Amino acid sequence: MSAVSRINQDNKEAVWDFWQKLNYVGVGNVPETVRAAVREDVDWNVSAPIDQLVGAEDSIAGFWTPLFHSFPDLKHEPYVFMGGIDEGSALYATEAGEEWVSGCGYLTGTFAKDWLGIPASGRKTNIWFGVFYVMRERKIAEAYLQLDIVAVMRGAGFQVLPPAPGAEGGKIPGPLAKDGLLLTEQDGMESRKSQQLVQAMGLGMRRYLRSRDGGDLRSMEQDKYWHPDMKWFGPSGIGSCFSKEEYEDFHQRPWLEGFGDRHISRAGSGRRMGRIGEGKYCAGGIWDTAYSHHNGTYAGVPATGGLLTLRDFDWWKREGDYLIENWVPIDMIDLFRQMGVDLMARLRRQVETRNRSAFGWW
């Protein structure tokens, strides 16, 4: 095993051990478990409305303690887990060599007490998550965590976004082959193939010009990269797509109509997740990075013309020469607040309306 592979394996073991301890240590021991796994000055970032927390103690007080207070039996149930040393990307200006561990799946627990203003349902609740960690000396130095909070609202009976064009409700499935937990060293040649395919697909997307192409997606030549039986799993408000046709109709065209800029400069903007590949899997993403102007109506919100940043993650599964599965958490609460729509305020109004109705105050 090479030195780079040994570092990657050590980092994955450290994160996997952290998650397993969180599953079983009990609520009272969560703070100490977190302190042992993260650097004292950790930069901890979570989907809106939590956002940035700086330092281990702030991450405990602002994220971990409220989360376990509301879901005392919470368990990590990932279905993709991988790591790697970022080698840089032609798509972004970035320093290579950072150590990353990444995964997506579910946080599962009983919704026992209110969380983020969402009334507790008392039922088992599945929170779709995706995370990227920057590792330094086997400890978490930076964390970027996506949670599908809108889905938790919906499960508690509150709809803050229009019904998704794609499928939503129930759990988003993991890899059909159930081979996404990459706990052991992966074949280097297969890893490079996955990275190269995702790189080529991304460059193809950049050939799209909104002013020229509109709803015509052919300039991106995505048939070269996606399997005919592709599956695309998006967040609440977009939903899941179970064919390339659904992917184009339910996500790509509405997204390009609302946003659609492919050549915004990202230099010095936000944080790029490591573009890492292991075996048949590849992962990447951006956080608070300049993305596109709000060019058209999206999900009923008229264009504002403002330059938007995005929190967007991807995990891709390759089969042969094509991408066949893609998991894509997006921070919709952050995106919509940049468009002038406060989804947390929508939640509060719905909660107040339900409470008045429950007590006959109408």
PDB file of N, CA, C and O in Angstrom, residues 122-172:
ATOM      1  N   GLY A 122     -42.956  12.458  16.798  1.00  0.00           N
ATOM      2  CA  GLY A 122     -42.973  11.266  17.636  1.00  0.00           C
ATOM      3  C   GLY A 122     -42.719   9.984  16.869  1.00  0.00           C
ATOM      4  O   GLY A 122     -42.737   8.903  17.453  1.00  0.00           O
ATOM      5  N   ARG A 123     -42.456  10.107  15.565  1.00  0.00           N
ATOM      6  CA  ARG A 123     -42.261   8.928  14.717  1.00  0.00           C
ATOM      7  C   ARG A 123     -40.793   8.798  14.298  1.00  0.00           C
ATOM      8  O   ARG A 123     -40.026   9.764  14.333  1.00  0.00           O
ATOM      9  N   LYS A 124     -40.446   7.600  13.844  1.00  0.00           N
ATOM     10  CA  LYS A 124     -39.134   7.405  13.241  1.00  0.00           C
ATOM     11  C   LYS A 124     -39.010   8.334  12.037  1.00  0.00           C
ATOM     12  O   LYS A 124     -39.910   8.414  11.203  1.00  0.00           O
ATOM     13  N   THR A 125     -37.894   9.036  11.953  1.00  0.00           N
ATOM     14  CA  THR A 125     -37.671  10.019  10.898  1.00  0.00           C
ATOM     15  C   THR A 125     -36.316   9.758  10.251  1.00  0.00           C
ATOM     16  O   THR A 125     -35.335   9.486  10.948  1.00  0.00           O
ATOM     17  N   ASN A 126     -36.285   9.837   8.936  1.00  0.00           N
ATOM     18  CA  ASN A 126     -35.056   9.634   8.181  1.00  0.00           C
ATOM     19  C   ASN A 126     -34.617  10.967   7.584  1.00  0.00           C
ATOM     20  O   ASN A 126     -35.356  11.577   6.808  1.00  0.00           O
ATOM     21  N   ILE A 127     -33.429  11.424   7.954  1.00  0.00           N
ATOM     22  CA  ILE A 127     -32.887  12.682   7.454  1.00  0.00           C
ATOM     23  C   ILE A 127     -31.798  12.352   6.435  1.00  0.00           C
ATOM     24  O   ILE A 127     -30.741  11.803   6.782  1.00  0.00           O
ATOM     25  N   TRP A 128     -32.066  12.669   5.160  1.00  0.00           N
ATOM     26  CA  TRP A 128     -31.069  12.421   4.113  1.00  0.00           C
ATOM     27  C   TRP A 128     -29.884  13.352   4.337  1.00  0.00           C
ATOM     28  O   TRP A 128     -30.058  14.555   4.519  1.00  0.00           O
ATOM     29  N   PHE A 129     -28.675  12.798   4.366  1.00  0.00           N
ATOM     30  CA  PHE A 129     -27.494  13.623   4.598  1.00  0.00           C
ATOM     31  C   PHE A 129     -26.415  13.325   3.565  1.00  0.00           C
ATOM     32  O   PHE A 129     -26.337  12.253   2.984  1.00  0.00           O
ATOM     33  N   GLY A 130     -25.565  14.326   3.357  1.00  0.00           N
ATOM     34  CA  GLY A 130     -24.340  14.168   2.594  1.00  0.00           C
ATOM     35  C   GLY A 130     -23.272  15.017   3.249  1.00  0.00           C
ATOM     36  O   GLY A 130     -23.547  16.140   3.683  1.00  0.00           O
ATOM     37  N   VAL A 131     -22.054  14.508   3.338  1.00  0.00           N
ATOM     38  CA  VAL A 131     -21.018  15.225   4.077  1.00  0.00           C
ATOM     39  C   VAL A 131     -19.664  15.083   3.398  1.00  0.00           C
ATOM     40  O   VAL A 131     -19.349  14.047   2.804  1.00  0.00           O
ATOM     41  N   PHE A 132     -18.883  16.150   3.486  1.00  0.00           N
ATOM     42  CA  PHE A 132     -17.470  16.148   3.114  1.00  0.00           C
ATOM     43  C   PHE A 132     -16.673  16.644   4.314  1.00  0.00           C
ATOM     44  O   PHE A 132     -16.978  17.690   4.882  1.00  0.00           O
ATOM     45  N   TYR A 133     -15.642  15.883   4.681  1.00  0.00           N
ATOM     46  CA  TYR A 133     -14.734  16.286   5.738  1.00  0.00           C
ATOM     47  C   TYR A 133     -13.340  16.530   5.150  1.00  0.00           C
ATOM     48  O   TYR A 133     -12.850  15.725   4.345  1.00  0.00           O
ATOM     49  N   VAL A 134     -12.700  17.609   5.575  1.00  0.00           N
ATOM     50  CA  VAL A 134     -11.263  17.783   5.373  1.00  0.00           C
ATOM     51  C   VAL A 134     -10.570  17.218   6.603  1.00  0.00           C
ATOM     52  O   VAL A 134     -10.889  17.605   7.739  1.00  0.00           O
ATOM     53  N   MET A 135      -9.625  16.303   6.377  1.00  0.00           N
ATOM     54  CA  MET A 135      -8.933  15.634   7.479  1.00  0.00           C
ATOM     55  C   MET A 135      -7.512  16.164   7.607  1.00  0.00           C
ATOM     56  O   MET A 135      -6.824  16.376   6.599  1.00  0.00           O
ATOM     57  N   ARG A 136      -7.088  16.376   8.841  1.00  0.00           N
ATOM     58  CA  ARG A 136      -5.700  16.713   9.112  1.00  0.00           C
ATOM     59  C   ARG A 136      -5.263  15.923  10.335  1.00  0.00           C
ATOM     60  O   ARG A 136      -5.875  16.035  11.403  1.00  0.00           O
ATOM     61  N   GLU A 137      -4.242  15.106  10.155  1.00  0.00           N
ATOM     62  CA  GLU A 137      -3.714  14.255  11.226  1.00  0.00           C
ATOM     63  C   GLU A 137      -4.823  13.422  11.853  1.00  0.00           C
ATOM     64  O   GLU A 137      -4.957  13.329  13.070  1.00  0.00           O
ATOM     65  N   ARG A 138      -5.644  12.832  10.972  1.00  0.00           N
ATOM     66  CA  ARG A 138      -6.718  11.894  11.344  1.00  0.00           C
ATOM     67  C   ARG A 138      -7.839  12.550  12.137  1.00  0.00           C
ATOM     68  O   ARG A 138      -8.637  11.863  12.761  1.00  0.00           O
ATOM     69  N   LYS A 139      -7.927  13.864  12.121  1.00  0.00           N
ATOM     70  CA  LYS A 139      -9.036  14.559  12.768  1.00  0.00           C
ATOM     71  C   LYS A 139      -9.750  15.449  11.758  1.00  0.00           C
ATOM     72  O   LYS A 139      -9.157  15.889  10.765  1.00  0.00           O
ATOM     73  N   ILE A 140     -11.021  15.716  12.026  1.00  0.00           N
ATOM     74  CA  ILE A 140     -11.828  16.538  11.132  1.00  0.00           C
ATOM     75  C   ILE A 140     -11.461  18.000  11.359  1.00  0.00           C
ATOM     76  O   ILE A 140     -11.631  18.542  12.460  1.00  0.00           O
ATOM     77  N   ALA A 141     -10.954  18.641  10.289  1.00  0.00           N
ATOM     78  CA  ALA A 141     -10.570  20.056  10.355  1.00  0.00           C
ATOM     79  C   ALA A 141     -11.650  20.957   9.780  1.00  0.00           C
ATOM     80  O   ALA A 141     -11.816  22.094  10.220  1.00  0.00           O
ATOM     81  N   GLU A 142     -12.350  20.468   8.766  1.00  0.00           N
ATOM     82  CA  GLU A 142     -13.468  21.190   8.166  1.00  0.00           C
ATOM     83  C   GLU A 142     -14.578  20.179   7.884  1.00  0.00           C
ATOM     84  O   GLU A 142     -14.300  19.027   7.522  1.00  0.00           O
ATOM     85  N   ALA A 143     -15.825  20.625   8.036  1.00  0.00           N
ATOM     86  CA  ALA A 143     -16.971  19.767   7.738  1.00  0.00           C
ATOM     87  C   ALA A 143     -17.992  20.573   6.949  1.00  0.00           C
ATOM     88  O   ALA A 143     -18.255  21.736   7.271  1.00  0.00           O
ATOM     89  N   TYR A 144     -18.551  19.941   5.927  1.00  0.00           N
ATOM     90  CA  TYR A 144     -19.604  20.535   5.106  1.00  0.00           C
ATOM     91  C   TYR A 144     -20.716  19.496   5.023  1.00  0.00           C
ATOM     92  O   TYR A 144     -20.546  18.442   4.405  1.00  0.00           O
ATOM     93  N   LEU A 145     -21.835  19.790   5.678  1.00  0.00           N
ATOM     94  CA  LEU A 145     -22.884  18.797   5.902  1.00  0.00           C
ATOM     95  C   LEU A 145     -24.208  19.278   5.327  1.00  0.00           C
ATOM     96  O   LEU A 145     -24.728  20.320   5.730  1.00  0.00           O
ATOM     97  N   GLN A 146     -24.733  18.534   4.371  1.00  0.00           N
ATOM     98  CA  GLN A 146     -26.054  18.804   3.812  1.00  0.00           C
ATOM     99  C   GLN A 146     -27.085  17.919   4.511  1.00  0.00           C
ATOM    100  O   GLN A 146     -26.883  16.705   4.654  1.00  0.00           O
ATOM    101  N   LEU A 147     -28.192  18.536   4.922  1.00  0.00           N
ATOM    102  CA  LEU A 147     -29.326  17.816   5.493  1.00  0.00           C
ATOM    103  C   LEU A 147     -30.576  18.229   4.729  1.00  0.00           C
ATOM    104  O   LEU A 147     -30.797  19.422   4.504  1.00  0.00           O
ATOM    105  N   ASP A 148     -31.406  17.263   4.348  1.00  0.00           N
ATOM    106  CA  ASP A 148     -32.654  17.598   3.648  1.00  0.00           C
ATOM    107  C   ASP A 148     -33.706  17.973   4.687  1.00  0.00           C
ATOM    108  O   ASP A 148     -34.606  17.196   5.019  1.00  0.00           O
ATOM    109  N   ILE A 149     -33.566  19.198   5.205  1.00  0.00           N
ATOM    110  CA  ILE A 149     -34.455  19.681   6.265  1.00  0.00           C
ATOM    111  C   ILE A 149     -35.866  19.867   5.743  1.00  0.00           C
ATOM    112  O   ILE A 149     -36.852  19.660   6.468  1.00  0.00           O
ATOM    113  N   VAL A 150     -36.004  20.223   4.472  1.00  0.00           N
ATOM    114  CA  VAL A 150     -37.336  20.396   3.876  1.00  0.00           C
ATOM    115  C   VAL A 150     -38.101  19.076   3.909  1.00  0.00           C
ATOM    116  O   VAL A 150     -39.320  19.060   4.122  1.00  0.00           O
ATOM    117  N   ALA A 151     -37.397  17.956   3.721  1.00  0.00           N
ATOM    118  CA  ALA A 151     -38.058  16.650   3.791  1.00  0.00           C
ATOM    119  C   ALA A 151     -38.536  16.344   5.199  1.00  0.00           C
ATOM    120  O   ALA A 151     -39.591  15.713   5.387  1.00  0.00           O
ATOM    121  N   VAL A 152     -37.770  16.773   6.216  1.00  0.00           N
ATOM    122  CA  VAL A 152     -38.206  16.582   7.597  1.00  0.00           C
ATOM    123  C   VAL A 152     -39.475  17.384   7.857  1.00  0.00           C
ATOM    124  O   VAL A 152     -40.420  16.904   8.501  1.00  0.00           O
ATOM    125  N   MET A 153     -39.529  18.622   7.329  1.00  0.00           N
ATOM    126  CA  MET A 153     -40.760  19.412   7.432  1.00  0.00           C
ATOM    127  C   MET A 153     -41.931  18.679   6.792  1.00  0.00           C
ATOM    128  O   MET A 153     -43.019  18.593   7.385  1.00  0.00           O
ATOM    129  N   ARG A 154     -41.711  18.167   5.598  1.00  0.00           N
ATOM    130  CA  ARG A 154     -42.790  17.495   4.887  1.00  0.00           C
ATOM    131  C   ARG A 154     -43.270  16.270   5.661  1.00  0.00           C
ATOM    132  O   ARG A 154     -44.472  16.006   5.760  1.00  0.00           O
ATOM    133  N   GLY A 155     -42.326  15.524   6.230  1.00  0.00           N
ATOM    134  CA  GLY A 155     -42.700  14.359   7.013  1.00  0.00           C
ATOM    135  C   GLY A 155     -43.493  14.711   8.262  1.00  0.00           C
ATOM    136  O   GLY A 155     -44.275  13.893   8.754  1.00  0.00           O
ATOM    137  N   ALA A 156     -43.305  15.931   8.765  1.00  0.00           N
ATOM    138  CA  ALA A 156     -44.060  16.389   9.935  1.00  0.00           C
ATOM    139  C   ALA A 156     -45.371  17.059   9.547  1.00  0.00           C
ATOM    140  O   ALA A 156     -46.106  17.532  10.421  1.00  0.00           O
ATOM    141  N   GLY A 157     -45.652  17.119   8.232  1.00  0.00           N
ATOM    142  CA  GLY A 157     -46.938  17.639   7.770  1.00  0.00           C
ATOM    143  C   GLY A 157     -46.925  19.059   7.257  1.00  0.00           C
ATOM    144  O   GLY A 157     -47.985  19.677   7.127  1.00  0.00           O
ATOM    145  N   PHE A 158     -45.728  19.589   6.895  1.00  0.00           N
ATOM    146  CA  PHE A 158     -45.623  20.974   6.442  1.00  0.00           C
ATOM    147  C   PHE A 158     -44.958  21.016   5.067  1.00  0.00           C
ATOM    148  O   PHE A 158     -43.875  20.446   4.872  1.00  0.00           O
ATOM    149  N   GLN A 159     -45.592  21.691   4.132  1.00  0.00           N
ATOM    150  CA  GLN A 159     -45.111  21.762   2.752  1.00  0.00           C
ATOM    151  C   GLN A 159     -44.694  23.204   2.462  1.00  0.00           C
ATOM    152  O   GLN A 159     -45.528  24.080   2.276  1.00  0.00           O
ATOM    153  N   VAL A 160     -43.379  23.470   2.428  1.00  0.00           N
ATOM    154  CA  VAL A 160     -42.885  24.837   2.232  1.00  0.00           C
ATOM    155  C   VAL A 160     -42.436  25.098   0.806  1.00  0.00           C
ATOM    156  O   VAL A 160     -42.118  26.238   0.455  1.00  0.00           O
ATOM    157  N   LEU A 161     -42.387  24.057  -0.019  1.00  0.00           N
ATOM    158  CA  LEU A 161     -42.071  24.198  -1.438  1.00  0.00           C
ATOM    159  C   LEU A 161     -43.194  23.573  -2.256  1.00  0.00           C
ATOM    160  O   LEU A 161     -43.897  22.676  -1.778  1.00  0.00           O
ATOM    161  N   PRO A 162     -43.369  24.021  -3.498  1.00  0.00           N
ATOM    162  CA  PRO A 162     -44.358  23.362  -4.358  1.00  0.00           C
ATOM    163  C   PRO A 162     -44.029  21.880  -4.508  1.00  0.00           C
ATOM    164  O   PRO A 162     -42.870  21.474  -4.347  1.00  0.00           O
ATOM    165  N   PRO A 163     -45.010  21.046  -4.812  1.00  0.00           N
ATOM    166  CA  PRO A 163     -44.729  19.631  -5.040  1.00  0.00           C
ATOM    167  C   PRO A 163     -43.623  19.448  -6.074  1.00  0.00           C
ATOM    168  O   PRO A 163     -43.576  20.147  -7.088  1.00  0.00           O
ATOM    169  N   ALA A 164     -42.717  18.552  -5.806  1.00  0.00           N
ATOM    170  CA  ALA A 164     -41.569  18.346  -6.686  1.00  0.00           C
ATOM    171  C   ALA A 164     -41.998  17.773  -8.026  1.00  0.00           C
ATOM    172  O   ALA A 164     -42.913  16.943  -8.090  1.00  0.00           O
ATOM    173  N   PRO A 165     -41.328  18.166  -9.119  1.00  0.00           N
ATOM    174  CA  PRO A 165     -41.615  17.531 -10.404  1.00  0.00           C
ATOM    175  C   PRO A 165     -41.189  16.070 -10.434  1.00  0.00           C
ATOM    176  O   PRO A 165     -41.819  15.234 -11.074  1.00  0.00           O
ATOM    177  N   GLY A 166     -40.091  15.733  -9.734  1.00  0.00           N
ATOM    178  CA  GLY A 166     -39.666  14.350  -9.625  1.00  0.00           C
ATOM    179  C   GLY A 166     -40.329  13.661  -8.447  1.00  0.00           C
ATOM    180  O   GLY A 166     -41.154  14.239  -7.736  1.00  0.00           O
ATOM    181  N   ALA A 167     -39.968  12.410  -8.231  1.00  0.00           N
ATOM    182  CA  ALA A 167     -40.563  11.633  -7.147  1.00  0.00           C
ATOM    183  C   ALA A 167     -39.980  12.060  -5.806  1.00  0.00           C
ATOM    184  O   ALA A 167     -38.774  12.255  -5.672  1.00  0.00           O
ATOM    185  N   GLU A 168     -40.826  12.230  -4.802  1.00  0.00           N
ATOM    186  CA  GLU A 168     -40.351  12.468  -3.454  1.00  0.00           C
ATOM    187  C   GLU A 168     -41.294  11.799  -2.464  1.00  0.00           C
ATOM    188  O   GLU A 168     -42.426  11.466  -2.775  1.00  0.00           O
ATOM    189  N   GLY A 169     -40.803  11.623  -1.256  1.00  0.00           N
ATOM    190  CA  GLY A 169     -41.543  10.850  -0.269  1.00  0.00           C
ATOM    191  C   GLY A 169     -40.890   9.487  -0.109  1.00  0.00           C
ATOM    192  O   GLY A 169     -40.444   8.875  -1.077  1.00  0.00           O
ATOM    193  N   GLY A 170     -40.794   9.015   1.105  1.00  0.00           N
ATOM    194  CA  GLY A 170     -40.072   7.773   1.345  1.00  0.00           C
ATOM    195  C   GLY A 170     -38.568   8.020   1.328  1.00  0.00           C
ATOM    196  O   GLY A 170     -38.104   9.151   1.228  1.00  0.00           O
ATOM    197  N   LYS A 171     -37.807   6.945   1.428  1.00  0.00           N
ATOM    198  CA  LYS A 171     -36.356   7.068   1.483  1.00  0.00           C
ATOM    199  C   LYS A 171     -35.752   7.038   0.094  1.00  0.00           C
ATOM    200  O   LYS A 171     -36.177   6.268  -0.775  1.00  0.00           O
ATOM    201  N   ILE A 172     -34.752   7.886  -0.118  1.00  0.00           N
ATOM    202  CA  ILE A 172     -33.978   7.849  -1.356  1.00  0.00           C
ATOM    203  C   ILE A 172     -33.073   6.629  -1.295  1.00  0.00           C
ATOM    204  O   ILE A 172     -32.295   6.473  -0.346  1.00  0.00           O
TER     205      ILE A 172
END
